[in-house]
Coordinates of C-alpha atoms in Angstrom, one line a residue:
Chain A
M1 CA -8.2 9.6 -67.7
I2 CA -5.6 11.2 -70.0
R3 CA -5.3 11.1 -73.8
I4 CA -1.7 10.6 -75.2
A5 CA -1.5 10.8 -79.0
N6 CA 1.3 9.5 -81.2
G7 CA 2.0 11.8 -84.0
Q8 CA 5.0 10.2 -85.7
G9 CA 6.1 6.5 -86.1
F10 CA 9.4 7.4 -87.2
W11 CA 11.5 10.3 -88.7
G12 CA 10.1 10.5 -92.3
D13 CA 6.5 9.7 -91.2
S14 CA 3.6 11.7 -92.4
L15 CA 4.0 15.4 -91.7
E16 CA 0.2 15.9 -91.4
A17 CA -0.3 13.3 -88.7
P18 CA 0.8 15.5 -85.8
V19 CA -1.3 18.4 -87.0
N20 CA -4.3 16.1 -87.4
Q21 CA -3.9 14.7 -83.8
V22 CA -3.9 18.3 -82.5
R23 CA -6.7 19.7 -84.4
R24 CA -9.1 16.9 -85.1
G25 CA -10.2 15.8 -81.5
P26 CA -9.4 16.0 -77.9
I27 CA -5.8 15.1 -76.6
D28 CA -3.7 16.1 -73.7
Y29 CA -0.3 15.1 -74.9
L30 CA 1.2 14.8 -78.3
T31 CA 4.5 12.5 -78.5
L32 CA 6.8 12.2 -81.4
D33 CA 9.5 9.8 -82.2
Y34 CA 12.3 11.1 -84.6
L35 CA 15.3 9.0 -83.7
A36 CA 16.3 5.8 -85.4
E37 CA 19.7 4.2 -84.6
I38 CA 21.3 5.6 -87.6
T39 CA 19.8 9.0 -87.4
M40 CA 22.1 9.8 -84.4
S41 CA 25.1 9.5 -86.6
I42 CA 23.7 11.7 -89.2
L43 CA 22.8 14.4 -86.7
Q44 CA 26.2 14.1 -85.2
K45 CA 27.8 14.8 -88.6
Q46 CA 25.5 17.8 -89.0
R47 CA 26.6 19.2 -85.6
S48 CA 30.3 18.7 -86.5
R49 CA 29.7 21.1 -89.4
D50 CA 27.5 23.5 -87.7
P51 CA 27.2 23.7 -83.7
R52 CA 23.5 24.8 -83.9
A53 CA 22.6 21.8 -86.0
G54 CA 22.1 18.2 -85.1
Y55 CA 18.5 17.9 -84.2
A56 CA 15.2 17.2 -86.2
R57 CA 14.3 20.4 -87.9
D58 CA 11.0 18.9 -89.0
F59 CA 9.9 19.0 -85.5
V60 CA 10.5 22.9 -85.3
E61 CA 8.5 23.3 -88.5
M62 CA 5.7 21.2 -87.1
I63 CA 5.8 23.3 -83.9
A64 CA 5.6 26.6 -85.9
R65 CA 2.4 25.2 -87.6
V66 CA 0.5 24.2 -84.5
L67 CA 1.7 26.2 -81.7
P68 CA -1.4 28.5 -81.4
D69 CA -3.4 25.3 -81.4
L70 CA -1.3 23.7 -78.7
V71 CA -1.7 26.8 -76.4
E72 CA -5.4 27.1 -76.9
R73 CA -6.1 23.5 -76.5
R74 CA -3.6 23.2 -73.6
I75 CA -1.7 20.2 -75.3
R76 CA 1.8 19.4 -74.0
V77 CA 4.3 18.0 -76.6
I78 CA 7.0 15.5 -75.9
A79 CA 9.6 14.5 -78.7
N80 CA 13.1 13.1 -78.9
A81 CA 13.7 15.8 -81.6
G82 CA 16.8 17.0 -79.8
G83 CA 19.0 14.4 -81.4
V84 CA 22.6 15.1 -80.5
N85 CA 21.9 18.9 -79.7
P86 CA 18.8 19.2 -77.7
A87 CA 19.6 22.8 -76.6
A88 CA 19.8 24.0 -80.2
C89 CA 16.4 22.4 -80.9
R90 CA 15.0 24.2 -77.7
D91 CA 16.4 27.5 -79.0
A92 CA 14.9 27.0 -82.3
V93 CA 11.5 26.3 -80.7
L94 CA 11.8 29.2 -78.4
G95 CA 12.6 31.4 -81.5
V96 CA 9.4 30.2 -83.1
A97 CA 7.5 31.0 -80.1
K98 CA 9.0 34.5 -79.8
R99 CA 8.1 35.3 -83.5
Q100 CA 4.6 34.1 -82.9
G101 CA 4.3 36.4 -79.7
I102 CA 3.6 33.2 -77.6
D103 CA 5.2 32.6 -74.0
I104 CA 5.9 28.9 -73.7
R105 CA 8.1 26.9 -71.3
V106 CA 10.3 24.4 -72.9
A107 CA 12.5 21.7 -71.3
T108 CA 15.4 19.5 -72.5
V109 CA 16.5 16.2 -71.3
A110 CA 20.2 15.8 -72.0
G111 CA 23.1 13.8 -70.6
D112 CA 22.6 10.8 -72.9
D113 CA 25.6 11.6 -75.2
I114 CA 28.6 9.7 -74.1
M115 CA 30.8 10.2 -77.2
D116 CA 33.4 12.1 -75.4
R117 CA 33.6 9.6 -72.5
L118 CA 34.1 6.4 -74.6
D119 CA 37.9 6.1 -74.2
Q120 CA 37.6 6.8 -70.4
L121 CA 34.9 4.3 -70.0
I122 CA 36.8 1.6 -71.9
Q123 CA 40.0 2.4 -69.8
R124 CA 37.8 1.7 -66.7
G125 CA 36.8 -1.8 -68.0
I126 CA 33.5 -0.9 -69.2
E127 CA 33.9 -2.6 -72.5
L128 CA 30.7 -1.8 -74.2
R129 CA 30.4 -5.2 -75.8
N130 CA 28.1 -5.7 -78.9
M131 CA 24.9 -7.1 -77.4
D132 CA 24.6 -9.3 -80.5
T133 CA 28.1 -10.3 -81.2
G134 CA 29.8 -10.0 -77.8
E135 CA 32.7 -8.1 -79.3
P136 CA 34.1 -5.3 -77.3
L137 CA 33.8 -1.7 -78.6
S138 CA 37.7 -1.4 -78.7
A139 CA 37.5 -3.5 -82.0
I140 CA 35.8 -0.6 -83.8
R141 CA 36.6 2.4 -81.5
A142 CA 38.2 4.5 -84.2
Q143 CA 35.1 4.1 -86.5
V144 CA 32.6 5.2 -83.8
Q145 CA 30.5 8.3 -84.9
S146 CA 28.0 8.6 -82.1
A147 CA 27.2 7.0 -78.7
N148 CA 24.0 7.8 -76.9
V149 CA 22.3 6.2 -73.9
Y150 CA 18.6 5.5 -74.0
F151 CA 16.9 7.2 -71.2
G152 CA 13.4 6.3 -70.1
A153 CA 10.2 7.9 -69.1
F154 CA 11.4 9.5 -65.7
P155 CA 13.5 12.5 -66.7
V156 CA 10.6 13.4 -69.0
A157 CA 8.1 13.2 -66.2
D158 CA 10.4 15.4 -64.3
A159 CA 10.4 18.0 -67.1
L160 CA 6.5 17.9 -67.1
A161 CA 6.4 18.3 -63.3
R162 CA 8.5 21.4 -63.7
G163 CA 5.8 22.9 -65.9
A164 CA 7.3 22.4 -69.4
Q165 CA 4.8 22.5 -72.4
I166 CA 7.3 21.1 -74.7
V167 CA 9.9 18.6 -73.6
I168 CA 12.7 18.0 -76.0
T169 CA 14.9 15.0 -75.5
G170 CA 18.0 13.5 -76.9
R171 CA 18.1 9.6 -77.2
C172 CA 15.0 8.6 -75.1
T173 CA 13.0 5.5 -75.6
D174 CA 9.8 5.7 -77.7
T175 CA 7.9 4.1 -74.9
G176 CA 9.3 6.6 -72.4
L177 CA 7.9 9.5 -74.4
A178 CA 4.4 7.9 -74.1
M179 CA 4.7 6.9 -70.6
A180 CA 6.1 10.1 -69.0
P181 CA 2.6 11.8 -68.8
M182 CA 1.2 8.8 -66.9
I183 CA 4.0 9.0 -64.4
H184 CA 3.6 12.8 -64.1
E185 CA -0.3 12.9 -63.9
F186 CA -0.9 9.7 -62.0
G187 CA 2.0 9.8 -59.6
W188 CA 3.4 6.4 -60.3
K189 CA 6.5 5.5 -58.5
A190 CA 9.9 4.1 -59.8
D191 CA 8.9 0.8 -58.4
D192 CA 5.2 0.4 -59.5
W193 CA 6.4 -2.3 -61.8
D194 CA 3.0 -3.5 -63.1
K195 CA 1.9 0.2 -63.9
L196 CA 5.2 1.0 -65.5
A197 CA 5.0 -2.3 -67.6
A198 CA 1.4 -1.1 -68.7
G199 CA 2.6 2.2 -69.7
T200 CA 5.5 0.7 -71.6
I201 CA 3.2 -1.5 -73.5
A202 CA 1.0 1.4 -74.2
G203 CA 3.9 3.2 -75.5
H204 CA 5.2 0.3 -77.5
T205 CA 1.8 -0.2 -79.1
V206 CA 1.5 3.2 -80.5
E207 CA 5.1 3.8 -81.3
C208 CA 4.9 2.6 -84.8
G209 CA 2.1 5.2 -85.4
A210 CA -0.6 4.1 -87.7
Q211 CA 0.7 0.5 -87.9
C212 CA -1.7 0.0 -84.8
T213 CA -4.9 1.8 -86.4
G214 CA -5.1 -0.2 -89.6
G215 CA -1.7 0.6 -91.4
N216 CA 0.3 -2.5 -92.6
C217 CA -2.5 -4.7 -91.2
Q218 CA -3.0 -8.1 -93.1
V219 CA -6.5 -8.8 -91.6
D220 CA -9.1 -7.6 -94.2
W221 CA -6.7 -4.9 -95.2
D222 CA -8.7 -4.1 -98.4
T223 CA -11.7 -3.2 -96.3
I224 CA -10.0 -0.8 -93.9
P225 CA -11.8 2.4 -94.3
D226 CA -10.4 5.6 -95.8
M227 CA -6.7 4.8 -95.5
A228 CA -6.0 8.1 -97.3
D229 CA -7.0 9.8 -94.0
I230 CA -5.8 7.3 -91.6
G231 CA -6.1 8.3 -88.0
Y232 CA -3.0 7.9 -85.8
P233 CA -3.1 6.2 -82.4
I234 CA -4.3 7.7 -79.1
I235 CA -3.8 6.2 -75.6
E236 CA -6.6 6.6 -73.2
A237 CA -4.7 6.1 -70.0
E238 CA -6.1 5.4 -66.6
P239 CA -4.3 5.8 -63.1
D240 CA -4.5 2.0 -62.4
G241 CA -2.5 1.2 -65.4
T242 CA -5.3 0.0 -67.7
F243 CA -5.6 1.9 -71.0
A244 CA -7.5 1.8 -74.4
I245 CA -6.0 2.4 -77.8
T246 CA -8.2 4.4 -80.1
K247 CA -8.1 7.3 -82.7
H248 CA -10.0 10.4 -83.4
A249 CA -13.7 10.0 -84.6
G250 CA -14.1 10.9 -88.2
T251 CA -10.7 9.7 -89.3
G252 CA -9.8 6.7 -91.5
G253 CA -8.4 3.4 -90.4
R254 CA -9.4 0.8 -88.0
V255 CA -8.5 -0.1 -84.3
T256 CA -9.2 -3.8 -83.6
V257 CA -7.5 -6.6 -81.6
A258 CA -6.0 -7.7 -84.9
S259 CA -4.8 -4.3 -86.0
I260 CA -2.9 -3.7 -82.7
N261 CA -1.0 -7.1 -82.5
E262 CA 2.7 -6.5 -82.5
M263 CA 5.3 -8.2 -80.3
G264 CA 8.9 -8.2 -79.2
D265 CA 10.6 -10.8 -77.2
P266 CA 7.4 -11.5 -75.2
H267 CA 8.3 -12.4 -71.7
E268 CA 11.0 -9.8 -71.2
Y269 CA 10.6 -6.4 -73.0
I270 CA 13.3 -4.5 -71.3
T271 CA 13.3 -0.8 -71.1
P272 CA 15.2 1.6 -68.8
D273 CA 11.9 1.9 -66.7
C274 CA 10.9 -1.9 -66.2
V275 CA 10.7 -5.3 -67.6
A276 CA 7.4 -5.9 -69.2
D277 CA 5.7 -9.2 -69.8
F278 CA 3.6 -9.4 -73.0
T279 CA 2.2 -12.7 -72.0
T280 CA 0.1 -11.0 -69.4
I281 CA -1.7 -8.5 -71.8
H282 CA -5.5 -9.0 -72.0
L283 CA -7.1 -7.5 -74.8
E284 CA -10.9 -6.7 -75.3
Q285 CA -12.7 -4.8 -78.2
T286 CA -14.7 -2.3 -76.1
G287 CA -16.3 -0.3 -79.0
A288 CA -15.7 0.7 -82.5
D289 CA -12.0 1.6 -83.0
R290 CA -11.4 1.0 -79.4
V291 CA -9.4 -1.9 -77.8
R292 CA -8.8 -2.0 -74.0
F293 CA -5.6 -3.4 -72.4
S294 CA -5.7 -4.8 -68.9
G295 CA -3.8 -7.5 -66.6
I296 CA -0.4 -6.3 -67.5
R297 CA 2.4 -7.4 -65.2
G298 CA 5.9 -6.1 -64.8
R299 CA 9.2 -6.8 -63.1
P300 CA 12.0 -4.7 -61.7
A301 CA 14.0 -2.7 -64.3
T302 CA 17.7 -3.9 -64.8
E303 CA 20.8 -2.1 -63.6
F304 CA 21.8 -1.0 -67.1
Y305 CA 20.8 1.4 -69.8
K306 CA 21.2 0.6 -73.4
V307 CA 23.7 2.3 -75.5
S308 CA 23.1 3.2 -79.2
I309 CA 26.5 3.5 -81.0
S310 CA 27.0 4.1 -84.6
Y311 CA 30.1 3.4 -86.5
S312 CA 31.4 3.7 -89.9
A313 CA 31.3 0.2 -91.5
G314 CA 32.6 0.6 -95.1
F315 CA 30.7 1.3 -98.3
K316 CA 28.0 -0.2 -100.5
A317 CA 26.2 0.3 -103.7
I318 CA 23.0 -1.1 -105.0
G319 CA 21.6 -1.0 -108.5
S320 CA 19.0 -2.7 -110.4
L321 CA 18.0 -3.4 -114.1
V322 CA 14.5 -4.2 -115.4
Y323 CA 14.2 -7.2 -117.7
A324 CA 10.8 -7.5 -119.7
W325 CA 8.8 -10.4 -121.2
P326 CA 9.5 -12.8 -122.7
D327 CA 11.8 -15.0 -120.4
A328 CA 12.2 -12.0 -118.0
Y329 CA 13.6 -14.2 -115.2
K330 CA 16.0 -16.2 -117.3
K331 CA 17.4 -13.1 -118.7
A332 CA 17.8 -11.5 -115.2
R333 CA 19.5 -14.4 -114.0
A334 CA 21.8 -14.6 -117.0
A335 CA 22.7 -10.8 -116.4
D336 CA 23.5 -11.6 -112.8
Q337 CA 26.0 -14.4 -113.9
I338 CA 27.6 -12.2 -116.5
L339 CA 27.9 -9.4 -114.0
R340 CA 29.7 -11.6 -111.3
Q341 CA 32.2 -13.0 -114.0
R342 CA 33.0 -9.3 -115.0
L343 CA 33.6 -8.2 -111.4
E344 CA 35.7 -11.5 -110.9
R345 CA 37.8 -10.6 -114.1
L346 CA 38.3 -7.2 -112.8
G347 CA 39.7 -8.8 -109.6
L348 CA 37.3 -6.9 -107.4
R349 CA 36.8 -8.2 -103.7
F350 CA 33.7 -7.5 -101.8
E351 CA 32.9 -8.6 -98.3
A352 CA 29.4 -9.1 -99.6
M353 CA 27.7 -9.5 -102.9
R354 CA 23.9 -10.1 -103.3
S355 CA 21.6 -10.5 -106.2
E356 CA 17.6 -10.6 -105.8
F357 CA 15.2 -11.1 -108.5
V358 CA 12.3 -8.8 -107.7
G359 CA 9.1 -10.1 -109.3
A360 CA 10.1 -13.7 -109.2
N361 CA 11.0 -14.2 -105.5
G362 CA 13.0 -11.1 -104.2
C363 CA 11.1 -10.8 -101.0
H364 CA 10.5 -14.3 -99.9
G365 CA 13.6 -15.9 -101.4
I366 CA 13.9 -19.7 -100.7
A367 CA 10.7 -19.6 -98.6
A368 CA 8.8 -18.9 -101.9
A369 CA 8.9 -21.5 -104.5
E370 CA 10.6 -20.8 -107.8
P371 CA 8.1 -19.7 -110.4
S372 CA 6.6 -22.8 -112.1
P373 CA 7.9 -23.7 -115.6
E374 CA 4.5 -22.5 -116.9
V375 CA 4.5 -19.2 -115.1
E376 CA 8.2 -18.4 -115.3
P377 CA 8.3 -17.6 -119.1
Q378 CA 5.1 -15.4 -118.9
L379 CA 6.2 -13.0 -116.0
A380 CA 5.7 -9.6 -117.5
E381 CA 9.0 -8.3 -115.9
V382 CA 11.7 -9.3 -113.4
V383 CA 14.2 -6.8 -111.7
L384 CA 17.6 -7.8 -111.1
R385 CA 18.7 -5.9 -107.9
F386 CA 22.4 -6.4 -107.2
G387 CA 24.4 -5.0 -104.3
V388 CA 28.0 -5.1 -103.1
R389 CA 29.7 -4.1 -99.8
S390 CA 33.3 -3.4 -99.1
E391 CA 35.7 -1.6 -96.8
N392 CA 37.3 -0.6 -100.1
R393 CA 35.7 2.5 -101.6
A394 CA 37.3 2.0 -104.8
A395 CA 35.9 -1.3 -105.5
V396 CA 32.5 -0.4 -104.7
E397 CA 32.9 2.7 -107.1
R398 CA 34.2 0.5 -109.8
F399 CA 31.0 -1.9 -109.4
T400 CA 28.7 1.1 -110.1
K401 CA 30.2 1.4 -113.5
E402 CA 29.6 -2.1 -114.5
L403 CA 25.8 -2.2 -114.4
A404 CA 24.9 0.2 -117.2
P405 CA 27.0 -1.7 -119.9
L406 CA 24.7 -4.7 -119.5
V407 CA 22.0 -2.6 -121.2
L408 CA 23.8 -2.9 -124.6
N409 CA 26.3 -5.8 -123.9
G410 CA 24.0 -8.3 -122.2
P411 CA 20.7 -10.1 -122.5
P412 CA 18.0 -8.1 -124.5
V413 CA 14.9 -5.9 -123.6
V414 CA 16.2 -4.2 -120.4
T415 CA 15.6 -0.9 -119.0
G416 CA 15.4 1.0 -115.7
L417 CA 18.8 2.9 -115.7
G418 CA 16.9 6.2 -115.7
G419 CA 18.5 7.2 -112.3
G420 CA 22.0 6.8 -113.6
R421 CA 24.8 4.8 -112.0
P422 CA 24.1 3.5 -108.4
K423 CA 25.4 5.8 -105.6
V424 CA 28.2 4.7 -103.2
E425 CA 26.9 5.0 -99.8
E426 CA 29.0 5.2 -96.7
I427 CA 27.6 2.6 -94.3
V428 CA 27.0 3.7 -90.7
A429 CA 26.2 0.5 -88.8
Y430 CA 24.6 0.1 -85.4
W431 CA 26.2 -1.3 -82.1
P432 CA 24.0 -2.0 -79.3
A433 CA 25.7 -2.2 -75.9
L434 CA 24.9 -1.8 -72.2
I435 CA 26.2 0.6 -69.6
P436 CA 25.6 0.6 -65.7
K437 CA 22.8 3.1 -64.9
H438 CA 25.0 4.7 -62.2
E439 CA 27.5 6.0 -64.9
L440 CA 24.9 8.4 -66.3
T441 CA 22.6 11.3 -64.7
P442 CA 19.9 12.6 -67.0
V443 CA 20.1 16.5 -67.2
V444 CA 16.7 18.2 -67.3
G445 CA 16.6 21.9 -67.9
V446 CA 13.7 24.3 -68.2
W447 CA 13.6 27.6 -70.2
P448 CA 12.9 30.4 -69.4
N449 CA 14.2 29.4 -66.0
E450 CA 11.7 28.3 -63.4
N451 CA 12.5 31.4 -61.3
Chain B
M9 CA -4.9 -35.0 -92.6
A10 CA -5.6 -32.1 -94.8
K11 CA -2.9 -29.8 -95.9
R12 CA -3.4 -26.1 -95.4
K13 CA -1.5 -23.1 -96.1
L14 CA -0.7 -21.3 -92.9
I15 CA -2.2 -18.1 -94.2
E16 CA -5.7 -19.6 -93.8
L17 CA -5.3 -20.0 -90.0
A18 CA -3.2 -16.9 -89.2
H19 CA -2.1 -13.5 -90.0
A20 CA 1.4 -12.1 -89.2
R21 CA 3.8 -9.1 -88.6
S22 CA 7.5 -9.2 -88.8
G23 CA 10.5 -6.8 -88.1
D24 CA 14.1 -6.6 -87.1
K25 CA 16.4 -6.2 -84.3
G26 CA 19.9 -6.0 -85.8
D27 CA 20.4 -9.3 -87.8
T28 CA 17.6 -11.0 -86.1
A29 CA 14.2 -11.2 -87.6
N30 CA 11.2 -11.3 -85.5
V31 CA 8.1 -13.0 -87.0
G32 CA 4.9 -13.1 -85.1
I33 CA 1.8 -15.2 -86.2
I34 CA -1.5 -14.7 -84.7
A35 CA -4.5 -17.2 -84.8
R36 CA -7.4 -15.9 -86.9
K37 CA -9.7 -17.9 -84.6
P38 CA -8.9 -18.9 -81.0
E39 CA -9.6 -22.6 -82.0
Y40 CA -6.7 -22.5 -84.5
Y41 CA -4.1 -21.6 -81.8
P42 CA -3.5 -25.2 -80.7
I43 CA -3.1 -26.2 -84.3
L44 CA -0.3 -23.5 -84.5
V45 CA 1.4 -24.5 -81.4
R46 CA 1.4 -28.2 -82.6
E47 CA 2.4 -27.5 -86.3
V48 CA 4.6 -24.4 -86.4
T49 CA 7.6 -25.5 -84.4
A50 CA 10.8 -23.8 -84.2
E51 CA 12.4 -26.6 -86.3
R52 CA 9.8 -26.3 -88.9
V53 CA 10.4 -22.6 -89.1
K54 CA 14.1 -23.0 -89.5
Q55 CA 13.6 -25.6 -92.2
H56 CA 11.0 -23.2 -94.0
F57 CA 13.7 -20.3 -94.0
A58 CA 16.6 -22.6 -94.9
G59 CA 19.2 -20.5 -96.7
I60 CA 17.8 -17.3 -95.3
C61 CA 18.0 -18.1 -91.5
K62 CA 21.6 -18.9 -90.7
G63 CA 21.2 -19.0 -87.0
K64 CA 18.9 -20.6 -84.6
V65 CA 15.1 -20.1 -84.3
E66 CA 13.5 -19.4 -80.9
R67 CA 9.8 -19.7 -80.4
F68 CA 7.7 -17.9 -77.8
E69 CA 4.1 -18.8 -77.0
L70 CA 1.5 -16.1 -76.1
P71 CA -1.7 -18.0 -75.5
N72 CA -3.3 -14.6 -74.1
L73 CA -3.0 -13.2 -77.7
G74 CA -3.4 -16.5 -79.6
A75 CA 0.0 -15.8 -80.9
L76 CA 3.4 -17.3 -81.4
N77 CA 6.5 -15.2 -81.8
F78 CA 9.6 -16.5 -83.4
L79 CA 13.1 -14.9 -83.4
L80 CA 15.1 -15.9 -86.4
H81 CA 18.8 -15.2 -85.6
E82 CA 21.3 -14.4 -88.4
S83 CA 18.6 -13.8 -90.9
L84 CA 18.9 -10.3 -92.4
D85 CA 22.2 -10.3 -94.3
G86 CA 24.0 -8.7 -91.4
G87 CA 20.9 -6.5 -90.6
G88 CA 20.3 -2.7 -90.8
T89 CA 22.5 -0.7 -93.0
L90 CA 24.9 -3.6 -93.6
A91 CA 22.3 -5.5 -95.5
L92 CA 22.3 -5.5 -99.2
K93 CA 18.6 -6.9 -99.2
A94 CA 15.7 -5.1 -100.7
D95 CA 14.2 -6.0 -97.3
P96 CA 16.7 -5.5 -94.7
Q97 CA 14.2 -5.4 -91.8
G98 CA 12.5 -8.6 -92.7
K99 CA 9.1 -6.7 -93.1
T100 CA 8.1 -9.4 -95.7
Y101 CA 9.1 -12.4 -93.6
S102 CA 5.6 -12.4 -92.1
T103 CA 3.9 -13.8 -95.3
A104 CA 6.9 -15.7 -96.1
L105 CA 6.1 -17.8 -93.1
L106 CA 2.6 -17.8 -94.0
R107 CA 3.3 -19.7 -97.2
M108 CA 4.2 -22.8 -94.9
E109 CA 1.9 -26.0 -95.5
I110 CA 0.6 -27.5 -92.3
D111 CA -1.7 -30.3 -91.3
A112 CA -4.9 -29.2 -90.2
D113 CA -7.8 -31.6 -89.4
S114 CA -10.9 -29.5 -90.0
L115 CA -11.1 -25.8 -90.5

């Protein structure tokens, strides 16, 4: 049995989680996911300004904190912290090790970046159509900011086989990060579909960090113990593909059948490694904070990798105003109408304009009833949240100046402008596509060199 | 038949994939699962999210987990960074669905 810990559900997750996973109980592997779709474009911009940037710096700081523990406890780390520049991330980690006087072997998995090959691919008829809309990439080619292929677990397993203690990848699936140790340790083959499906579901279960150990869990959420010290998930993986999800003893949170339930499209969860079938999962509570998974079946992987493309898609700004009792909702709705009329008079055109009334029915919209006539005038406050989106930056900029005046020239008893005018944001949108696998070769490198 | 709010019979989680919201509901007890299958149809979910869900609703059954999974297409104001919503990932659609009133014989 091997223990694979998740120390990060997304870039921005708890900085203490990976440190706790390393120090507060036994683990063999620590995996960390840093890359959301949008992250790649931010990192791409950073690298265009500085050739040594473009990776998750938080990861390097985390390694600096725990490197002696990792060595002492023989824990190996796998992270997609490399972003668009795994080599620079590797150099930063090797620099940390050198300063601490520790010898480690670091591997990178690269070759996922196809930004420089886009035109050539399109010319050859690989259209990179948007998986949701069917549009070919040529429609937005000029706006593309990054393009990376999702690799799976096998290149990472290769890096482990070559002795890496820390594996830094570019765009690699979260499930691949967690499954690679199973492939490496148990000798799973590329066509062991059931085992690969099991490893994939193990990775999928832990990829959102503490969401499977009691975080964001509706069932008896208010009795979940010590959420302030919530433990992050650990996979206890067996060679036959069964596994348990648990957490370190003494940490907060709760691992139950209810806490781990999370699903995608259940019959066909497609990764580069296999197609996993969620309808075959058998769950069993086998102890306190321990759920066992068995029976998982999988099917052959597809011939394609998924590509994560980001592109510039105009501008947006969102601002809000807080209206207080009495008649908070009525005032917020009146302010919304006034604002819309003023934007109309200014002749501003937007691709999208949206108002929400937070405190009345902002989250659930039409699925929630309107506040009853008795309740409505009594609402303590309602927040008008107003957003616009446009290709035209100037129109969005002009909108940001129309919110503040409402404080003095609109409905009464309003506040909430402490942050000043809303900021205009450049929208970087996501374009998912597919590419034949034979177009790509993952590049695994190990430093210092094996020889 | 007695009317019940779905939240008495199920818990839920939701999230996003682009402009598609993914809402999973899980029976609180195994005996509730057939009631969910009978009552919480794709059509009813589409109706429940009228004005929010502009595309089709797909339903998947997971009897092994006592769960139903719904994909609500074109439901997130464009999705991701394009959306102007406070909840562009549909994280709160879970309990929005649990507001549904259904016919449940005896609980």
